[in-house]
């Protein structure tokens, strides 16, 4: 399994343009983080996406939708964190706690 975690900040005066671009160009869910990390000048967002195979991941990363998302973030804000995780094994946490 592959997991992408992208965290970025959009200044408050660019939020309207950001929301407009998301609705028209991206259409993938992006979550607003409610934390105390922000200095009050903008909002922090998180984009999470996972795939079962490297091929599926690469298809999405090469897509126009992902290119649009990265373009919007780079033009209107700045990236705080961008990581791809590769998980070789998965275990159900609740089953291990019983």
The first five atom37 places (N, CA, C, CB, O) and aatype in JSON, in Angstrom:
{
  "aatype": [20, 20, 20, 20, 20, 20, 20, 20, 20, 20, 20, 20, 20, 20, 20, 20, 20, 20, 20, 20, 20, 20, 20, 20, 20, 20, 20, 20, 20, 20, 20, 20, 20, 20, 20, 20, 20, 20, 20, 20, 20, 20, 20, 20, 20, 20, 20, 20, 20, 20, 20, 20, 20, 20, 20, 20, 20, 20, 20, 20, 20, 20, 20, 20, 20, 20, 20, 20, 20, 20, 20, 20, 20, 20, 20, 20, 20, 20, 20, 20, 20, 20, 20, 20, 20, 20, 20, 20, 20, 20, 20, 20, 20, 20, 20, 20, 20, 20],
  "atom_mask": [
    [1, 1, 1, 1, 1],
    [1, 1, 1, 1, 1],
    [1, 1, 1, 1, 1],
    [1, 1, 1, 1, 1],
    [1, 1, 1, 1, 1],
    [1, 1, 1, 1, 1],
    [1, 1, 1, 1, 1],
    [1, 1, 1, 1, 1],
    [1, 1, 1, 1, 1],
    [1, 1, 1, 1, 1],
    [1, 1, 1, 1, 1],
    [1, 1, 1, 1, 1],
    [1, 1, 1, 1, 1],
    [1, 1, 1, 1, 1],
    [1, 1, 1, 1, 1],
    [1, 1, 1, 1, 1],
    [1, 1, 1, 1, 1],
    [1, 1, 1, 1, 1],
    [1, 1, 1, 1, 1],
    [1, 1, 1, 1, 1],
    [1, 1, 1, 1, 1],
    [1, 1, 1, 1, 1],
    [1, 1, 1, 1, 1],
    [1, 1, 1, 1, 1],
    [1, 1, 1, 1, 1],
    [1, 1, 1, 1, 1],
    [1, 1, 1, 1, 1],
    [1, 1, 1, 1, 1],
    [1, 1, 1, 1, 1],
    [1, 1, 1, 1, 1],
    [1, 1, 1, 1, 1],
    [1, 1, 1, 1, 1],
    [1, 1, 1, 1, 1],
    [1, 1, 1, 1, 1],
    [1, 1, 1, 1, 1],
    [1, 1, 1, 1, 1],
    [1, 1, 1, 1, 1],
    [1, 1, 1, 1, 1],
    [1, 1, 1, 1, 1],
    [1, 1, 1, 1, 1],
    [1, 1, 1, 1, 1],
    [1, 1, 1, 1, 1],
    [1, 1, 1, 1, 1],
    [1, 1, 1, 1, 1],
    [1, 1, 1, 1, 1],
    [1, 1, 1, 1, 1],
    [1, 1, 1, 1, 1],
    [1, 1, 1, 1, 1],
    [1, 1, 1, 1, 1],
    [1, 1, 1, 1, 1],
    [1, 1, 1, 1, 1],
    [1, 1, 1, 1, 1],
    [1, 1, 1, 1, 1],
    [1, 1, 1, 1, 1],
    [1, 1, 1, 1, 1],
    [1, 1, 1, 1, 1],
    [1, 1, 1, 1, 1],
    [1, 1, 1, 1, 1],
    [1, 1, 1, 1, 1],
    [1, 1, 1, 1, 1],
    [1, 1, 1, 1, 1],
    [1, 1, 1, 1, 1],
    [1, 1, 1, 1, 1],
    [1, 1, 1, 1, 1],
    [1, 1, 1, 1, 1],
    [1, 1, 1, 1, 1],
    [1, 1, 1, 1, 1],
    [1, 1, 1, 1, 1],
    [1, 1, 1, 1, 1],
    [1, 1, 1, 1, 1],
    [1, 1, 1, 1, 1],
    [1, 1, 1, 1, 1],
    [1, 1, 1, 1, 1],
    [1, 1, 1, 1, 1],
    [1, 1, 1, 1, 1],
    [1, 1, 1, 1, 1],
    [1, 1, 1, 1, 1],
    [1, 1, 1, 1, 1],
    [1, 1, 1, 1, 1],
    [1, 1, 1, 1, 1],
    [1, 1, 1, 1, 1],
    [1, 1, 1, 1, 1],
    [1, 1, 1, 1, 1],
    [1, 1, 1, 1, 1],
    [1, 1, 1, 1, 1],
    [1, 1, 1, 1, 1],
    [1, 1, 1, 1, 1],
    [1, 1, 1, 1, 1],
    [1, 1, 1, 1, 1],
    [1, 1, 1, 1, 1],
    [1, 1, 1, 1, 1],
    [1, 1, 1, 1, 1],
    [1, 1, 1, 1, 1],
    [1, 1, 1, 1, 1],
    [1, 1, 1, 1, 1],
    [1, 1, 1, 1, 1],
    [1, 1, 1, 1, 1],
    [1, 1, 1, 1, 1]
  ],
  "atom_positions": [
    [[0.85, -1.17, 0.0], [0.0, 0.0, 0.0], [0.9, 1.24, 0.0], [-0.97, -0.01, 1.22], [1.96, 1.25, 0.62]],
    [[0.47, 2.25, -0.69], [1.17, 3.52, -0.77], [0.25, 4.62, -0.25], [1.63, 3.82, -2.24], [-0.95, 4.62, -0.52]],
    [[0.83, 5.55, 0.48], [0.06, 6.63, 1.09], [0.78, 7.94, 0.85], [-0.16, 6.38, 2.61], [1.98, 8.07, 1.11]],
    [[0.04, 8.92, 0.34], [0.57, 10.27, 0.15], [-0.02, 11.18, 1.22], [0.25, 10.81, -1.28], [-1.23, 11.2, 1.42]],
    [[0.84, 11.92, 1.89], [0.4, 12.93, 2.86], [1.0, 14.25, 2.43], [0.84, 12.56, 4.34], [2.22, 14.42, 2.37]],
    [[0.12, 15.18, 2.12], [0.53, 16.51, 1.68], [-0.14, 17.53, 2.59], [0.15, 16.76, 0.17], [-1.37, 17.58, 2.67]],
    [[0.66, 18.33, 3.28], [0.13, 19.37, 4.15], [0.62, 20.71, 3.63], [0.55, 19.14, 5.64], [1.8, 20.88, 3.33]],
    [[-0.3, 21.68, 3.54], [0.06, 22.97, 2.98], [-0.76, 24.07, 3.63], [-0.14, 22.99, 1.46], [-1.8, 23.82, 4.24]],
    [[-0.26, 25.3, 3.49], [-0.95, 26.46, 4.06], [-1.32, 27.43, 2.94], [-0.06, 27.17, 5.12], [-0.53, 27.7, 2.04]],
    [[-2.55, 27.93, 3.03], [-3.05, 28.93, 2.09], [-3.34, 30.21, 2.88], [-4.35, 28.41, 1.33], [-4.09, 30.16, 3.86]],
    [[-2.77, 31.35, 2.49], [-3.05, 32.6, 3.2], [-4.54, 32.94, 3.14], [-2.23, 33.76, 2.6], [-5.23, 32.61, 2.18]],
    [[-5.02, 33.61, 4.17], [-6.45, 33.94, 4.26], [-6.93, 34.75, 3.05], [-6.72, 34.73, 5.53], [-8.06, 34.57, 2.6]],
    [[-6.09, 35.62, 2.54], [-6.53, 36.45, 1.4], [-6.54, 35.67, 0.08], [-5.62, 37.67, 1.27], [-6.91, 36.23, -0.95]],
    [[-6.14, 34.4, 0.09], [-6.16, 33.56, -1.12], [-7.15, 32.4, -1.0], [-4.77, 33.02, -1.4], [-7.24, 31.57, -1.9]],
    [[-7.9, 32.34, 0.09], [-8.81, 31.22, 0.32], [-9.94, 31.15, -0.71], [-9.4, 31.3, 1.71], [-10.32, 30.06, -1.12]],
    [[-10.46, 32.28, -1.12], [-11.54, 32.28, -2.12], [-11.05, 31.65, -3.42], [-12.06, 33.72, -2.38], [-11.71, 30.77, -3.98]],
    [[-9.89, 32.09, -3.89], [-9.32, 31.54, -5.13], [-9.01, 30.05, -4.98], [-8.05, 32.3, -5.51], [-9.21, 29.27, -5.91]],
    [[-8.52, 29.67, -3.8], [-8.2, 28.27, -3.54], [-9.46, 27.4, -3.61], [-7.53, 28.11, -2.17], [-9.47, 26.37, -4.28]],
    [[-10.52, 27.82, -2.93], [-11.78, 27.06, -2.95], [-12.37, 26.99, -4.34], [-12.79, 27.68, -1.99], [-12.9, 25.95, -4.74]],
    [[-12.28, 28.06, -5.08], [-12.77, 28.07, -6.46], [-11.99, 27.08, -7.33], [-12.66, 29.49, -7.04], [-12.58, 26.32, -8.09]],
    [[-10.67, 27.09, -7.2], [-9.82, 26.18, -7.98], [-10.08, 24.72, -7.6], [-8.35, 26.52, -7.78], [-10.12, 23.85, -8.47]],
    [[-10.25, 24.45, -6.3], [-10.53, 23.07, -5.88], [-11.82, 22.56, -6.51], [-10.61, 22.98, -4.35], [-11.87, 21.44, -7.01]],
    [[-12.85, 23.38, -6.47], [-14.14, 22.97, -7.01], [-14.14, 22.76, -8.51], [-15.17, 23.98, -6.67], [-14.85, 21.89, -9.02]],
    [[-13.35, 23.55, -9.23], [-13.35, 23.48, -10.69], [-12.28, 22.57, -11.26], [-13.18, 24.85, -11.25], [-12.49, 21.94, -12.3]],
    [[-11.12, 22.48, -10.61], [-9.99, 21.79, -11.22], [-9.58, 20.5, -10.54], [-8.83, 22.7, -11.23], [-9.03, 19.61, -11.19]],
    [[-9.83, 20.37, -9.25], [-9.28, 19.22, -8.52], [-10.34, 18.17, -8.22], [-8.63, 19.69, -7.23], [-10.2, 17.03, -8.66]],
    [[-11.36, 18.51, -7.48], [-12.49, 17.63, -7.13], [-12.07, 16.41, -6.31], [-13.17, 17.16, -8.39], [-12.83, 15.44, -6.24]],
    [[-10.9, 16.43, -5.71], [-10.5, 15.42, -4.73], [-10.66, 16.05, -3.37], [-9.03, 14.92, -4.97], [-10.46, 17.26, -3.23]],
    [[-11.01, 15.29, -2.34], [-11.21, 15.88, -1.01], [-9.9, 16.39, -0.4], [-11.84, 14.86, -0.08], [-8.88, 15.7, -0.42]],
    [[-9.95, 17.58, 0.13], [-8.85, 18.2, 0.86], [-9.43, 18.64, 2.19], [-8.21, 19.42, 0.06], [-10.49, 19.26, 2.24]],
    [[-8.74, 18.32, 3.28], [-9.27, 18.55, 4.61], [-8.62, 19.77, 5.26], [-9.08, 17.32, 5.48], [-7.41, 19.98, 5.13]],
    [[-9.41, 20.55, 5.97], [-8.91, 21.68, 6.74], [-8.49, 21.18, 8.11], [-9.97, 22.82, 6.86], [-9.24, 20.45, 8.77]],
    [[-7.3, 21.57, 8.54], [-6.83, 21.18, 9.86], [-7.15, 22.28, 10.85], [-5.32, 20.88, 9.85], [-6.9, 23.45, 10.58]],
    [[-7.7, 21.92, 11.98], [-8.0, 22.87, 13.04], [-6.96, 22.67, 14.14], [-9.47, 22.68, 13.6], [-7.17, 21.91, 15.08]],
    [[-5.84, 23.35, 14.0], [-4.75, 23.19, 14.95], [-4.26, 24.56, 15.39], [-3.6, 22.37, 14.35], [-4.68, 25.59, 14.87]],
    [[-3.36, 24.54, 16.34], [-2.75, 25.78, 16.8], [-1.43, 26.05, 16.09], [-2.54, 25.74, 18.29], [-0.73, 27.0, 16.44]],
    [[-1.07, 25.21, 15.09], [0.18, 25.38, 14.37], [0.2, 26.68, 13.56], [0.43, 24.2, 13.44], [1.26, 27.29, 13.4]],
    [[-0.93, 27.09, 13.07], [-0.98, 28.26, 12.2], [-0.78, 29.54, 12.99], [-2.31, 28.31, 11.44], [-1.24, 29.66, 14.13]],
    [[-0.08, 30.48, 12.38], [0.16, 31.75, 13.04], [-1.01, 32.72, 12.83], [1.45, 32.37, 12.53], [-0.91, 33.89, 13.22]],
    [[-2.09, 32.27, 12.23], [-3.25, 33.1, 12.04], [-3.31, 33.79, 10.7], [-3.31, 34.11, 13.1], [-4.31, 34.43, 10.38]],
    [[-2.25, 33.68, 9.9], [-2.22, 34.33, 8.6], [-2.84, 33.49, 7.49], [-0.8, 34.67, 8.23], [-3.05, 33.99, 6.38]],
    [[-3.13, 32.24, 7.78], [-3.69, 31.37, 6.76], [-4.32, 30.14, 7.37], [-2.62, 30.96, 5.77], [-4.4, 30.0, 8.59]],
    [[-4.78, 29.24, 6.5], [-5.37, 27.98, 6.94], [-4.48, 26.84, 6.47], [-6.82, 27.82, 6.41], [-3.92, 26.89, 5.38]],
    [[-4.37, 25.83, 7.32], [-3.59, 24.65, 6.98], [-4.54, 23.57, 6.48], [-2.77, 24.16, 8.19], [-5.59, 23.32, 7.08]],
    [[-4.15, 22.93, 5.38], [-4.93, 21.88, 4.76], [-4.11, 20.61, 4.68], [-5.42, 22.3, 3.36], [-2.88, 20.64, 4.72]],
    [[-4.83, 19.48, 4.57], [-4.17, 18.19, 4.44], [-4.84, 17.41, 3.32], [-4.22, 17.4, 5.78], [-6.06, 17.33, 3.24]],
    [[-4.0, 16.85, 2.47], [-4.47, 16.0, 1.38], [-3.88, 14.62, 1.61], [-4.07, 16.59, -0.04], [-2.66, 14.47, 1.7]],
    [[-4.74, 13.62, 1.69], [-4.31, 12.24, 1.93], [-4.91, 11.37, 0.82], [-4.73, 11.73, 3.36], [-6.1, 11.47, 0.51]],
    [[-4.07, 10.54, 0.26], [-4.56, 9.63, -0.78], [-3.77, 8.33, -0.65], [-4.4, 10.25, -2.23], [-2.56, 8.36, -0.41]],
    [[-4.45, 7.19, -0.8], [-3.74, 5.92, -0.73], [-4.08, 5.04, -1.92], [-4.07, 5.19, 0.57], [-5.14, 5.17, -2.54]],
    [[-3.15, 4.14, -2.23], [-3.28, 3.26, -3.37], [-2.83, 1.86, -2.97], [-2.44, 3.78, -4.58], [-2.01, 1.69, -2.07]],
    [[-3.37, 0.86, -3.65], [-2.98, -0.52, -3.41], [-1.71, -0.9, -4.14], [-4.1, -1.46, -3.81], [-1.01, -1.82, -3.73]],
    [[-1.4, -0.21, -5.23], [-0.21, -0.56, -6.01], [0.55, 0.69, -6.44], [-0.6, -1.39, -7.24], [0.01, 1.79, -6.48]],
    [[1.82, 0.48, -6.75], [2.66, 1.58, -7.2], [2.17, 2.11, -8.55], [4.13, 1.14, -7.3], [2.26, 3.3, -8.83]],
    [[1.65, 1.22, -9.37], [1.12, 1.61, -10.68], [-0.06, 2.56, -10.53], [0.71, 0.38, -11.5], [-0.14, 3.57, -11.22]],
    [[-1.0, 2.23, -9.63], [-2.16, 3.09, -9.37], [-1.72, 4.46, -8.85], [-3.12, 2.41, -8.37], [-2.26, 5.49, -9.24]],
    [[-0.72, 4.43, -7.95], [-0.21, 5.68, -7.41], [0.38, 6.54, -8.52], [0.83, 5.41, -6.32], [0.09, 7.74, -8.61]],
    [[1.21, 5.94, -9.35], [1.87, 6.69, -10.41], [0.86, 7.26, -11.41], [2.88, 5.82, -11.14], [1.04, 8.36, -11.92]],
    [[-0.2, 6.51, -11.68], [-1.26, 6.99, -12.57], [-1.89, 8.26, -12.01], [-2.33, 5.91, -12.78], [-2.09, 9.23, -12.75]],
    [[-2.2, 8.26, -10.72], [-2.79, 9.46, -10.09], [-1.79, 10.61, -10.04], [-3.27, 9.13, -8.68], [-2.16, 11.76, -10.3]],
    [[-0.54, 10.32, -9.71], [0.47, 11.39, -9.62], [0.79, 12.0, -10.98], [1.74, 10.85, -9.0], [1.21, 13.16, -11.05]],
    [[0.59, 11.24, -12.04], [0.8, 11.75, -13.4], [-0.44, 12.41, -13.99], [1.24, 10.62, -14.31], [-0.39, 12.97, -15.08]],
    [[-1.56, 12.34, -13.27], [-2.83, 12.85, -13.79], [-2.89, 14.37, -13.8], [-3.97, 12.31, -12.96], [-2.15, 15.05, -13.09]],
    [[-3.78, 14.89, -14.61], [-3.99, 16.33, -14.69], [-4.57, 16.87, -13.39], [-4.92, 16.66, -15.86], [-4.3, 18.01, -13.01]],
    [[-5.37, 16.06, -12.71], [-5.98, 16.5, -11.45], [-4.9, 16.76, -10.4], [-6.99, 15.43, -10.92], [-4.94, 17.78, -9.71]],
    [[-3.92, 15.86, -10.28], [-2.84, 16.07, -9.31], [-1.97, 17.25, -9.72], [-1.98, 14.8, -9.18], [-1.55, 18.04, -8.87]],
    [[-1.7, 17.38, -11.0], [-0.95, 18.54, -11.51], [-1.66, 19.83, -11.16], [-0.75, 18.43, -13.03], [-1.03, 20.81, -10.75]],
    [[-2.99, 19.85, -11.32], [-3.78, 21.03, -10.96], [-3.67, 21.35, -9.47], [-5.25, 20.83, -11.34], [-3.49, 22.5, -9.08]],
    [[-3.79, 20.3, -8.63], [-3.69, 20.5, -7.19], [-2.34, 21.1, -6.81], [-3.91, 19.17, -6.45], [-2.29, 22.07, -6.06]],
    [[-1.28, 20.54, -7.32], [0.05, 21.04, -6.99], [0.25, 22.46, -7.51], [1.13, 20.11, -7.58], [0.88, 23.28, -6.84]],
    [[-0.28, 22.75, -8.68], [-0.18, 24.09, -9.23], [-0.91, 25.11, -8.37], [-0.72, 24.12, -10.63], [-0.39, 26.2, -8.1]],
    [[-2.11, 24.76, -7.94], [-2.91, 25.66, -7.09], [-2.18, 25.92, -5.78], [-4.31, 25.05, -6.82], [-2.1, 27.06, -5.32]],
    [[-1.66, 24.86, -5.17], [-0.98, 25.01, -3.88], [0.29, 25.85, -4.04], [-0.62, 23.62, -3.29], [0.54, 26.74, -3.22]],
    [[1.06, 25.61, -5.07], [2.31, 26.35, -5.26], [2.07, 27.82, -5.59], [3.13, 25.72, -6.37], [2.85, 28.68, -5.18]],
    [[1.01, 28.11, -6.33], [0.72, 29.5, -6.7], [0.09, 30.28, -5.55], [-0.19, 29.55, -7.92], [0.44, 31.44, -5.32]],
    [[-0.83, 29.65, -4.82], [-1.58, 30.38, -3.8], [-1.03, 30.24, -2.39], [-2.99, 29.91, -3.81], [-1.32, 31.08, -1.53]],
    [[-0.25, 29.21, -2.13], [0.24, 28.99, -0.77], [1.62, 28.4, -0.76], [-0.7, 28.1, -0.02], [2.44, 28.67, -1.64]],
    [[1.89, 27.59, 0.26], [3.17, 26.9, 0.31], [3.01, 25.54, 1.0], [4.22, 27.76, 1.05], [2.17, 25.36, 1.87]],
    [[3.85, 24.61, 0.57], [3.81, 23.24, 1.07], [4.58, 23.16, 2.38], [4.39, 22.24, 0.02], [5.71, 23.63, 2.48]],
    [[3.94, 22.57, 3.39], [4.58, 22.37, 4.69], [5.21, 20.99, 4.8], [3.58, 22.57, 5.8], [6.26, 20.83, 5.42]],
    [[4.56, 20.0, 4.19], [5.03, 18.61, 4.28], [4.51, 17.84, 3.08], [4.56, 17.94, 5.61], [3.36, 18.0, 2.68]],
    [[5.36, 17.01, 2.51], [4.93, 16.13, 1.42], [5.7, 14.82, 1.52], [5.15, 16.81, 0.01], [6.91, 14.78, 1.32]],
    [[4.97, 13.75, 1.84], [5.61, 12.45, 2.03], [4.78, 11.36, 1.37], [5.79, 12.14, 3.53], [3.55, 11.4, 1.36]],
    [[5.49, 10.38, 0.81], [4.86, 9.16, 0.32], [5.38, 8.03, 1.19], [5.15, 8.91, -1.21], [6.59, 7.85, 1.35]],
    [[4.45, 7.26, 1.76], [4.81, 6.14, 2.61], [4.48, 4.85, 1.87], [4.06, 6.2, 3.96], [3.47, 4.75, 1.18]],
    [[5.35, 3.87, 2.04], [5.16, 2.55, 1.45], [4.97, 1.56, 2.59], [6.37, 2.15, 0.52], [5.87, 1.39, 3.42]],
    [[3.82, 0.93, 2.64], [3.51, -0.01, 3.72], [3.55, -1.42, 3.15], [2.11, 0.3, 4.35], [2.79, -1.77, 2.25]],
    [[4.45, -2.22, 3.67], [4.6, -3.58, 3.17], [3.63, -4.55, 3.83], [6.02, -4.06, 3.39], [3.24, -5.55, 3.24]],
    [[3.24, -4.25, 5.06], [2.36, -5.14, 5.79], [1.31, -4.33, 6.54], [3.16, -6.03, 6.76], [1.59, -3.23, 7.02]],
    [[0.13, -4.88, 6.63], [-0.97, -4.2, 7.33], [-1.51, -5.14, 8.39], [-2.1, -3.77, 6.34], [-1.67, -6.34, 8.15]],
    [[-1.8, -4.58, 9.56], [-2.35, -5.36, 10.66], [-3.48, -4.59, 11.3], [-1.26, -5.71, 11.69], [-3.36, -3.39, 11.51]],
    [[-4.57, -5.25, 11.61], [-5.71, -4.63, 12.24], [-5.4, -4.34, 13.7], [-6.96, -5.52, 12.11], [-5.19, -5.26, 14.49]],
    [[-5.37, -3.07, 14.07], [-5.02, -2.66, 15.42], [-6.01, -3.21, 16.46], [-4.96, -1.14, 15.51], [-5.59, -3.65, 17.53]],
    [[-7.3, -3.18, 16.15], [-8.3, -3.61, 17.12], [-8.17, -5.11, 17.43], [-9.7, -3.29, 16.59], [-8.41, -5.53, 18.56]],
    [[-7.8, -5.89, 16.44], [-7.64, -7.32, 16.68], [-6.43, -7.61, 17.55], [-7.5, -8.07, 15.35], [-6.45, -8.57, 18.32]],
    [[-5.4, -6.81, 17.45], [-4.2, -7.02, 18.27], [-4.4, -6.58, 19.72], [-3.01, -6.27, 17.67], [-3.67, -7.04, 20.6]],
    [[-5.37, -5.7, 19.98], [-5.63, -5.22, 21.33], [-6.5, -6.16, 22.16], [-6.29, -3.87, 21.27], [-6.51, -6.09, 23.39]],
    [[-7.22, -7.05, 21.48], [-8.11, -7.98, 22.2], [-7.35, -9.05, 22.93], [-9.08, -8.63, 21.25], [-7.95, -9.9, 23.59]]
  ]
}
